[in-house]
Amino acid sequence: MKHLPLLDKISKFSTFLERLKKHFLTVPFLAIFNTLTVLILGGLSVYAKLNNQGDGVERLFSDPFNFWFPYEGILTGVSEVLWCIPVAICAFTFGVLRQKYPRSRSGIFLFFSALLLGVFFLDDRFRMTLILSRLGISTKLIYLCYGSAVFLYGVKFWRYIKTTPYLPLVAAFFLFAISRFEDMLNLPSQGVHAMLEDGTKLLALLNLSLYFWHVCHQEIGRKLPPNADT
């Protein structure tokens, strides 16, 4: 009889694990991404242990913080947050709309918007253009590819874009162009350089976020009214 409480605890723990497993598997890809992340982090830990590179792994998680200048890079951080907003809401709205309208024009527009902006975000955050230029790929060629992608995007979806309040979108891409080509001006003033490169990018991202927030809200309200079947 003394073993019953222990057996009861084991039974409850097993039930808890089964319930946890059930909830874990209800979210698509949750198990895959968690397992993949654990494997990557575990691999990094093993590599650091075998090669005595613990400080190198630590740098991957280091905070870009300057105690003496806590405001340093704050607007860059704001820009990175703003980058994520249109990418996330476009991808999410596309996922919602495709459940009932898999071939809708707006859904396709939002999918390619998320894809295009996602590529630009990765380039900006991880300095892909700089890395590729160091590998011998011409910066002009990279900008030409980006410009061509934006042109094709505009041509493909112009009919749909015209049905939306598109001025912030056009302004955003125009400001991005100024930010990208500012380096060619060789301005002597660092303040003017920062405003033309990073200030215009921040303003562009603000316009992008507001535009896609409005468009996604409008599309969900239009395609999925409150009395829609669930």
PDB file of C-alpha atoms in Angstrom:
ATOM      1  CA  MET A   1       0.000   0.000   0.000  1.00  0.00           C
ATOM      2  CA  LYS A   2       2.921   2.319   0.571  1.00  0.00           C
ATOM      3  CA  HIS A   3       3.757   2.204  -3.129  1.00  0.00           C
ATOM      4  CA  LEU A   4       0.342   3.459  -4.254  1.00  0.00           C
ATOM      5  CA  PRO A   5       1.124   7.189  -3.865  1.00  0.00           C
ATOM      6  CA  LEU A   6       4.274   6.744  -5.955  1.00  0.00           C
ATOM      7  CA  LEU A   7       2.390   4.796  -8.615  1.00  0.00           C
ATOM      8  CA  ASP A   8      -0.325   7.417  -8.561  1.00  0.00           C
ATOM      9  CA  LYS A   9       2.242  10.179  -9.104  1.00  0.00           C
ATOM     10  CA  ILE A  10       3.790   8.245 -12.000  1.00  0.00           C
ATOM     11  CA  SER A  11       0.345   7.777 -13.541  1.00  0.00           C
ATOM     12  CA  LYS A  12      -0.457  11.479 -13.211  1.00  0.00           C
ATOM     13  CA  PHE A  13       2.910  12.412 -14.673  1.00  0.00           C
ATOM     14  CA  SER A  14       2.325  10.102 -17.648  1.00  0.00           C
ATOM     15  CA  THR A  15      -1.112  11.649 -18.173  1.00  0.00           C
ATOM     16  CA  PHE A  16       0.463  15.095 -18.021  1.00  0.00           C
ATOM     17  CA  LEU A  17       3.047  14.111 -20.637  1.00  0.00           C
ATOM     18  CA  GLU A  18       0.354  12.737 -22.935  1.00  0.00           C
ATOM     19  CA  ARG A  19      -1.687  15.916 -22.569  1.00  0.00           C
ATOM     20  CA  LEU A  20       1.421  18.034 -23.185  1.00  0.00           C
ATOM     21  CA  LYS A  21       2.238  15.992 -26.294  1.00  0.00           C
ATOM     22  CA  LYS A  22      -1.317  16.403 -27.566  1.00  0.00           C
ATOM     23  CA  HIS A  23      -1.250  20.185 -27.164  1.00  0.00           C
ATOM     24  CA  PHE A  24       2.250  20.355 -28.621  1.00  0.00           C
ATOM     25  CA  LEU A  25       1.158  18.589 -31.790  1.00  0.00           C
ATOM     26  CA  THR A  26      -1.962  20.729 -32.314  1.00  0.00           C
ATOM     27  CA  VAL A  27       0.169  23.629 -33.595  1.00  0.00           C
ATOM     28  CA  PRO A  28       1.579  22.891 -37.075  1.00  0.00           C
ATOM     29  CA  PHE A  29       5.371  22.672 -37.272  1.00  0.00           C
ATOM     30  CA  LEU A  30       5.778  23.410 -33.542  1.00  0.00           C
ATOM     31  CA  ALA A  31       7.532  20.116 -32.876  1.00  0.00           C
ATOM     32  CA  ILE A  32       9.684  20.404 -36.018  1.00  0.00           C
ATOM     33  CA  PHE A  33      10.938  23.931 -35.340  1.00  0.00           C
ATOM     34  CA  ASN A  34      11.544  23.299 -31.640  1.00  0.00           C
ATOM     35  CA  THR A  35      13.442  20.095 -32.387  1.00  0.00           C
ATOM     36  CA  LEU A  36      15.469  21.787 -35.124  1.00  0.00           C
ATOM     37  CA  THR A  37      16.347  24.705 -32.841  1.00  0.00           C
ATOM     38  CA  VAL A  38      17.414  22.375 -30.027  1.00  0.00           C
ATOM     39  CA  LEU A  39      19.586  20.389 -32.459  1.00  0.00           C
ATOM     40  CA  ILE A  40      21.254  23.555 -33.766  1.00  0.00           C
ATOM     41  CA  LEU A  41      21.934  24.895 -30.276  1.00  0.00           C
ATOM     42  CA  GLY A  42      23.135  21.477 -29.156  1.00  0.00           C
ATOM     43  CA  GLY A  43      25.442  21.271 -32.158  1.00  0.00           C
ATOM     44  CA  LEU A  44      26.864  24.705 -31.363  1.00  0.00           C
ATOM     45  CA  SER A  45      27.437  23.666 -27.760  1.00  0.00           C
ATOM     46  CA  VAL A  46      29.270  20.480 -28.795  1.00  0.00           C
ATOM     47  CA  TYR A  47      31.370  22.418 -31.323  1.00  0.00           C
ATOM     48  CA  ALA A  48      32.275  25.033 -28.706  1.00  0.00           C
ATOM     49  CA  LYS A  49      33.210  22.324 -26.203  1.00  0.00           C
ATOM     50  CA  LEU A  50      35.364  20.316 -28.621  1.00  0.00           C
ATOM     51  CA  ASN A  51      37.137  23.353 -30.085  1.00  0.00           C
ATOM     52  CA  ASN A  52      37.286  25.514 -26.984  1.00  0.00           C
ATOM     53  CA  GLN A  53      35.198  28.200 -28.687  1.00  0.00           C
ATOM     54  CA  GLY A  54      32.822  29.094 -25.863  1.00  0.00           C
ATOM     55  CA  ASP A  55      33.541  32.814 -26.257  1.00  0.00           C
ATOM     56  CA  GLY A  56      32.690  32.589 -29.953  1.00  0.00           C
ATOM     57  CA  VAL A  57      29.285  31.070 -29.204  1.00  0.00           C
ATOM     58  CA  GLU A  58      28.720  33.715 -26.543  1.00  0.00           C
ATOM     59  CA  ARG A  59      29.218  36.430 -29.159  1.00  0.00           C
ATOM     60  CA  LEU A  60      26.265  35.014 -31.103  1.00  0.00           C
ATOM     61  CA  PHE A  61      24.017  36.041 -28.208  1.00  0.00           C
ATOM     62  CA  SER A  62      25.811  39.236 -27.180  1.00  0.00           C
ATOM     63  CA  ASP A  63      23.808  42.448 -26.893  1.00  0.00           C
ATOM     64  CA  PRO A  64      24.952  45.437 -28.978  1.00  0.00           C
ATOM     65  CA  PHE A  65      24.744  47.721 -25.952  1.00  0.00           C
ATOM     66  CA  ASN A  66      27.008  50.600 -24.979  1.00  0.00           C
ATOM     67  CA  PHE A  67      26.726  51.483 -21.284  1.00  0.00           C
ATOM     68  CA  TRP A  68      28.029  55.004 -21.814  1.00  0.00           C
ATOM     69  CA  PHE A  69      25.738  55.693 -24.789  1.00  0.00           C
ATOM     70  CA  PRO A  70      22.525  53.704 -24.141  1.00  0.00           C
ATOM     71  CA  TYR A  71      20.784  55.495 -27.022  1.00  0.00           C
ATOM     72  CA  GLU A  72      23.355  54.174 -29.493  1.00  0.00           C
ATOM     73  CA  GLY A  73      21.629  52.255 -32.273  1.00  0.00           C
ATOM     74  CA  ILE A  74      18.142  52.822 -30.887  1.00  0.00           C
ATOM     75  CA  LEU A  75      16.720  53.990 -34.227  1.00  0.00           C
ATOM     76  CA  THR A  76      18.334  51.011 -35.928  1.00  0.00           C
ATOM     77  CA  GLY A  77      16.490  48.800 -33.457  1.00  0.00           C
ATOM     78  CA  VAL A  78      13.238  50.614 -34.226  1.00  0.00           C
ATOM     79  CA  SER A  79      13.854  50.071 -37.949  1.00  0.00           C
ATOM     80  CA  GLU A  80      14.372  46.342 -37.412  1.00  0.00           C
ATOM     81  CA  VAL A  81      11.087  46.113 -35.501  1.00  0.00           C
ATOM     82  CA  LEU A  82       9.294  48.018 -38.263  1.00  0.00           C
ATOM     83  CA  TRP A  83      10.841  45.640 -40.831  1.00  0.00           C
ATOM     84  CA  CYS A  84       9.170  42.703 -39.097  1.00  0.00           C
ATOM     85  CA  ILE A  85       5.684  44.218 -38.946  1.00  0.00           C
ATOM     86  CA  PRO A  86       4.733  44.226 -42.669  1.00  0.00           C
ATOM     87  CA  VAL A  87       6.430  40.865 -43.270  1.00  0.00           C
ATOM     88  CA  ALA A  88       4.596  39.249 -40.355  1.00  0.00           C
ATOM     89  CA  ILE A  89       1.144  40.688 -41.012  1.00  0.00           C
ATOM     90  CA  CYS A  90       1.332  39.992 -44.757  1.00  0.00           C
ATOM     91  CA  ALA A  91       2.346  36.375 -44.151  1.00  0.00           C
ATOM     92  CA  PHE A  92      -0.283  35.929 -41.440  1.00  0.00           C
ATOM     93  CA  THR A  93      -3.096  37.494 -43.480  1.00  0.00           C
ATOM     94  CA  PHE A  94      -2.141  35.369 -46.483  1.00  0.00           C
ATOM     95  CA  GLY A  95      -2.340  32.274 -44.281  1.00  0.00           C
ATOM     96  CA  VAL A  96      -5.775  33.299 -43.017  1.00  0.00           C
ATOM     97  CA  LEU A  97      -7.201  34.175 -46.440  1.00  0.00           C
ATOM     98  CA  ARG A  98      -5.922  31.064 -48.209  1.00  0.00           C
ATOM     99  CA  GLN A  99      -8.075  28.879 -45.970  1.00  0.00           C
ATOM    100  CA  LYS A 100     -11.224  30.088 -47.758  1.00  0.00           C
ATOM    101  CA  TYR A 101      -9.863  31.956 -50.778  1.00  0.00           C
ATOM    102  CA  PRO A 102      -6.747  30.067 -51.915  1.00  0.00           C
ATOM    103  CA  ARG A 103      -6.564  31.853 -55.291  1.00  0.00           C
ATOM    104  CA  SER A 104      -7.631  35.347 -54.307  1.00  0.00           C
ATOM    105  CA  ARG A 105      -5.762  38.224 -55.892  1.00  0.00           C
ATOM    106  CA  SER A 106      -5.236  39.909 -52.539  1.00  0.00           C
ATOM    107  CA  GLY A 107      -3.834  36.734 -50.994  1.00  0.00           C
ATOM    108  CA  ILE A 108      -1.310  36.308 -53.796  1.00  0.00           C
ATOM    109  CA  PHE A 109      -0.377  39.993 -53.487  1.00  0.00           C
ATOM    110  CA  LEU A 110       0.223  39.637 -49.756  1.00  0.00           C
ATOM    111  CA  PHE A 111       2.250  36.453 -50.238  1.00  0.00           C
ATOM    112  CA  PHE A 112       4.657  38.078 -52.691  1.00  0.00           C
ATOM    113  CA  SER A 113       4.742  41.234 -50.560  1.00  0.00           C
ATOM    114  CA  ALA A 114       5.861  39.160 -47.565  1.00  0.00           C
ATOM    115  CA  LEU A 115       8.409  37.344 -49.739  1.00  0.00           C
ATOM    116  CA  LEU A 116       9.880  40.515 -51.258  1.00  0.00           C
ATOM    117  CA  LEU A 117      10.012  42.430 -47.988  1.00  0.00           C
ATOM    118  CA  GLY A 118      11.407  39.362 -46.226  1.00  0.00           C
ATOM    119  CA  VAL A 119      14.324  39.227 -48.671  1.00  0.00           C
ATOM    120  CA  PHE A 120      14.974  42.944 -48.174  1.00  0.00           C
ATOM    121  CA  PHE A 121      14.841  42.502 -44.392  1.00  0.00           C
ATOM    122  CA  LEU A 122      17.334  39.624 -44.453  1.00  0.00           C
ATOM    123  CA  ASP A 123      19.631  41.666 -46.683  1.00  0.00           C
ATOM    124  CA  ASP A 124      19.462  44.650 -44.359  1.00  0.00           C
ATOM    125  CA  ARG A 125      19.734  42.712 -41.096  1.00  0.00           C
ATOM    126  CA  PHE A 126      22.485  40.291 -42.093  1.00  0.00           C
ATOM    127  CA  ARG A 127      24.324  42.608 -44.535  1.00  0.00           C
ATOM    128  CA  MET A 128      23.905  40.167 -47.419  1.00  0.00           C
ATOM    129  CA  THR A 129      24.805  42.754 -50.071  1.00  0.00           C
ATOM    130  CA  LEU A 130      28.047  43.574 -48.243  1.00  0.00           C
ATOM    131  CA  ILE A 131      28.903  39.878 -47.856  1.00  0.00           C
ATOM    132  CA  LEU A 132      28.206  39.140 -51.530  1.00  0.00           C
ATOM    133  CA  SER A 133      30.257  42.158 -52.624  1.00  0.00           C
ATOM    134  CA  ARG A 134      33.191  40.860 -50.554  1.00  0.00           C
ATOM    135  CA  LEU A 135      32.831  37.564 -52.431  1.00  0.00           C
ATOM    136  CA  GLY A 136      33.304  39.380 -55.732  1.00  0.00           C
ATOM    137  CA  ILE A 137      29.695  39.945 -56.793  1.00  0.00           C
ATOM    138  CA  SER A 138      29.101  43.454 -58.086  1.00  0.00           C
ATOM    139  CA  THR A 139      26.954  45.670 -55.879  1.00  0.00           C
ATOM    140  CA  LYS A 140      25.415  47.196 -59.000  1.00  0.00           C
ATOM    141  CA  LEU A 141      24.326  43.738 -60.129  1.00  0.00           C
ATOM    142  CA  ILE A 142      22.699  43.086 -56.748  1.00  0.00           C
ATOM    143  CA  TYR A 143      20.872  46.416 -56.850  1.00  0.00           C
ATOM    144  CA  LEU A 144      19.809  45.665 -60.424  1.00  0.00           C
ATOM    145  CA  CYS A 145      18.281  42.368 -59.266  1.00  0.00           C
ATOM    146  CA  TYR A 146      16.463  44.097 -56.424  1.00  0.00           C
ATOM    147  CA  GLY A 147      15.252  46.865 -58.719  1.00  0.00           C
ATOM    148  CA  SER A 148      14.026  44.321 -61.256  1.00  0.00           C
ATOM    149  CA  ALA A 149      12.169  42.431 -58.521  1.00  0.00           C
ATOM    150  CA  VAL A 150      10.433  45.618 -57.385  1.00  0.00           C
ATOM    151  CA  PHE A 151       9.582  46.530 -60.993  1.00  0.00           C
ATOM    152  CA  LEU A 152       8.075  43.102 -61.713  1.00  0.00           C
ATOM    153  CA  TYR A 153       6.198  43.249 -58.413  1.00  0.00           C
ATOM    154  CA  GLY A 154       4.723  46.617 -59.353  1.00  0.00           C
ATOM    155  CA  VAL A 155       3.781  45.517 -62.877  1.00  0.00           C
ATOM    156  CA  LYS A 156       2.216  42.269 -61.671  1.00  0.00           C
ATOM    157  CA  PHE A 157       0.079  43.793 -58.938  1.00  0.00           C
ATOM    158  CA  TRP A 158      -0.514  47.353 -60.130  1.00  0.00           C
ATOM    159  CA  ARG A 159      -4.204  46.726 -60.824  1.00  0.00           C
ATOM    160  CA  TYR A 160      -4.705  45.552 -57.277  1.00  0.00           C
ATOM    161  CA  ILE A 161      -2.464  48.230 -55.763  1.00  0.00           C
ATOM    162  CA  LYS A 162      -4.570  50.924 -57.485  1.00  0.00           C
ATOM    163  CA  THR A 163      -7.584  49.751 -55.462  1.00  0.00           C
ATOM    164  CA  THR A 164      -5.727  50.493 -52.224  1.00  0.00           C
ATOM    165  CA  PRO A 165      -4.457  53.788 -50.749  1.00  0.00           C
ATOM    166  CA  TYR A 166      -1.121  53.155 -52.450  1.00  0.00           C
ATOM    167  CA  LEU A 167       0.658  56.484 -51.810  1.00  0.00           C
ATOM    168  CA  PRO A 168       2.527  55.185 -48.693  1.00  0.00           C
ATOM    169  CA  LEU A 169       3.697  52.131 -50.673  1.00  0.00           C
ATOM    170  CA  VAL A 170       5.045  54.243 -53.560  1.00  0.00           C
ATOM    171  CA  ALA A 171       6.631  56.685 -51.113  1.00  0.00           C
ATOM    172  CA  ALA A 172       8.270  53.816 -49.220  1.00  0.00           C
ATOM    173  CA  PHE A 173       9.959  52.350 -52.291  1.00  0.00           C
ATOM    174  CA  PHE A 174      11.055  55.837 -53.375  1.00  0.00           C
ATOM    175  CA  LEU A 175      12.605  56.437 -49.945  1.00  0.00           C
ATOM    176  CA  PHE A 176      14.294  53.037 -50.097  1.00  0.00           C
ATOM    177  CA  ALA A 177      15.869  54.054 -53.400  1.00  0.00           C
ATOM    178  CA  ILE A 178      17.245  57.233 -51.804  1.00  0.00           C
ATOM    179  CA  SER A 179      18.617  55.207 -48.885  1.00  0.00           C
ATOM    180  CA  ARG A 180      20.330  52.680 -51.167  1.00  0.00           C
ATOM    181  CA  PHE A 181      21.929  55.168 -53.545  1.00  0.00           C
ATOM    182  CA  GLU A 182      22.982  57.699 -50.910  1.00  0.00           C
ATOM    183  CA  ASP A 183      26.482  56.170 -50.791  1.00  0.00           C
ATOM    184  CA  MET A 184      27.113  57.398 -54.332  1.00  0.00           C
ATOM    185  CA  LEU A 185      26.803  61.046 -53.223  1.00  0.00           C
ATOM    186  CA  ASN A 186      29.892  60.984 -50.937  1.00  0.00           C
ATOM    187  CA  LEU A 187      28.535  63.655 -48.607  1.00  0.00           C
ATOM    188  CA  PRO A 188      31.085  65.100 -46.141  1.00  0.00           C
ATOM    189  CA  SER A 189      28.596  65.575 -43.270  1.00  0.00           C
ATOM    190  CA  GLN A 190      27.999  62.467 -41.159  1.00  0.00           C
ATOM    191  CA  GLY A 191      24.674  63.811 -39.905  1.00  0.00           C
ATOM    192  CA  VAL A 192      23.338  64.373 -43.411  1.00  0.00           C
ATOM    193  CA  HIS A 193      24.687  60.965 -44.436  1.00  0.00           C
ATOM    194  CA  ALA A 194      22.869  59.269 -41.538  1.00  0.00           C
ATOM    195  CA  MET A 195      19.605  61.049 -42.264  1.00  0.00           C
ATOM    196  CA  LEU A 196      19.683  60.300 -45.985  1.00  0.00           C
ATOM    197  CA  GLU A 197      20.631  56.650 -45.519  1.00  0.00           C
ATOM    198  CA  ASP A 198      19.035  55.558 -42.250  1.00  0.00           C
ATOM    199  CA  GLY A 199      16.470  58.316 -41.729  1.00  0.00           C
ATOM    200  CA  THR A 200      14.854  57.747 -45.123  1.00  0.00           C
ATOM    201  CA  LYS A 201      14.841  53.989 -44.472  1.00  0.00           C
ATOM    202  CA  LEU A 202      13.093  54.502 -41.132  1.00  0.00           C
ATOM    203  CA  LEU A 203      10.469  56.708 -42.786  1.00  0.00           C
ATOM    204  CA  ALA A 204      10.023  54.167 -45.583  1.00  0.00           C
ATOM    205  CA  LEU A 205       9.482  51.351 -43.081  1.00  0.00           C
ATOM    206  CA  LEU A 206       6.945  53.425 -41.162  1.00  0.00           C
ATOM    207  CA  ASN A 207       4.965  53.975 -44.374  1.00  0.00           C
ATOM    208  CA  LEU A 208       5.215  50.282 -45.294  1.00  0.00           C
ATOM    209  CA  SER A 209       3.966  49.193 -41.883  1.00  0.00           C
ATOM    210  CA  LEU A 210       1.020  51.570 -41.960  1.00  0.00           C
ATOM    211  CA  TYR A 211       0.121  50.651 -45.537  1.00  0.00           C
ATOM    212  CA  PHE A 212       0.134  46.887 -45.071  1.00  0.00           C
ATOM    213  CA  TRP A 213      -1.537  47.127 -41.677  1.00  0.00           C
ATOM    214  CA  HIS A 214      -4.415  48.980 -43.359  1.00  0.00           C
ATOM    215  CA  VAL A 215      -4.560  46.652 -46.378  1.00  0.00           C
ATOM    216  CA  CYS A 216      -4.475  43.470 -44.287  1.00  0.00           C
ATOM    217  CA  HIS A 217      -7.113  44.787 -41.891  1.00  0.00           C
ATOM    218  CA  GLN A 218      -9.278  45.762 -44.859  1.00  0.00           C
ATOM    219  CA  GLU A 219      -8.905  42.389 -46.593  1.00  0.00           C
ATOM    220  CA  ILE A 220      -9.708  40.367 -43.484  1.00  0.00           C
ATOM    221  CA  GLY A 221     -12.769  42.533 -42.833  1.00  0.00           C
ATOM    222  CA  ARG A 222     -13.883  42.206 -46.445  1.00  0.00           C
ATOM    223  CA  LYS A 223     -13.259  38.485 -46.969  1.00  0.00           C
ATOM    224  CA  LEU A 224     -14.001  37.284 -43.431  1.00  0.00           C
ATOM    225  CA  PRO A 225     -16.910  39.327 -42.018  1.00  0.00           C
ATOM    226  CA  PRO A 226     -17.852  38.941 -38.330  1.00  0.00           C
ATOM    227  CA  ASN A 227     -20.776  36.625 -39.147  1.00  0.00           C
ATOM    228  CA  ALA A 228     -18.618  34.323 -41.291  1.00  0.00           C
ATOM    229  CA  ASP A 229     -18.764  30.629 -40.541  1.00  0.00           C
ATOM    230  CA  THR A 230     -15.962  29.339 -38.347  1.00  0.00           C
TER     231      THR A 230
END
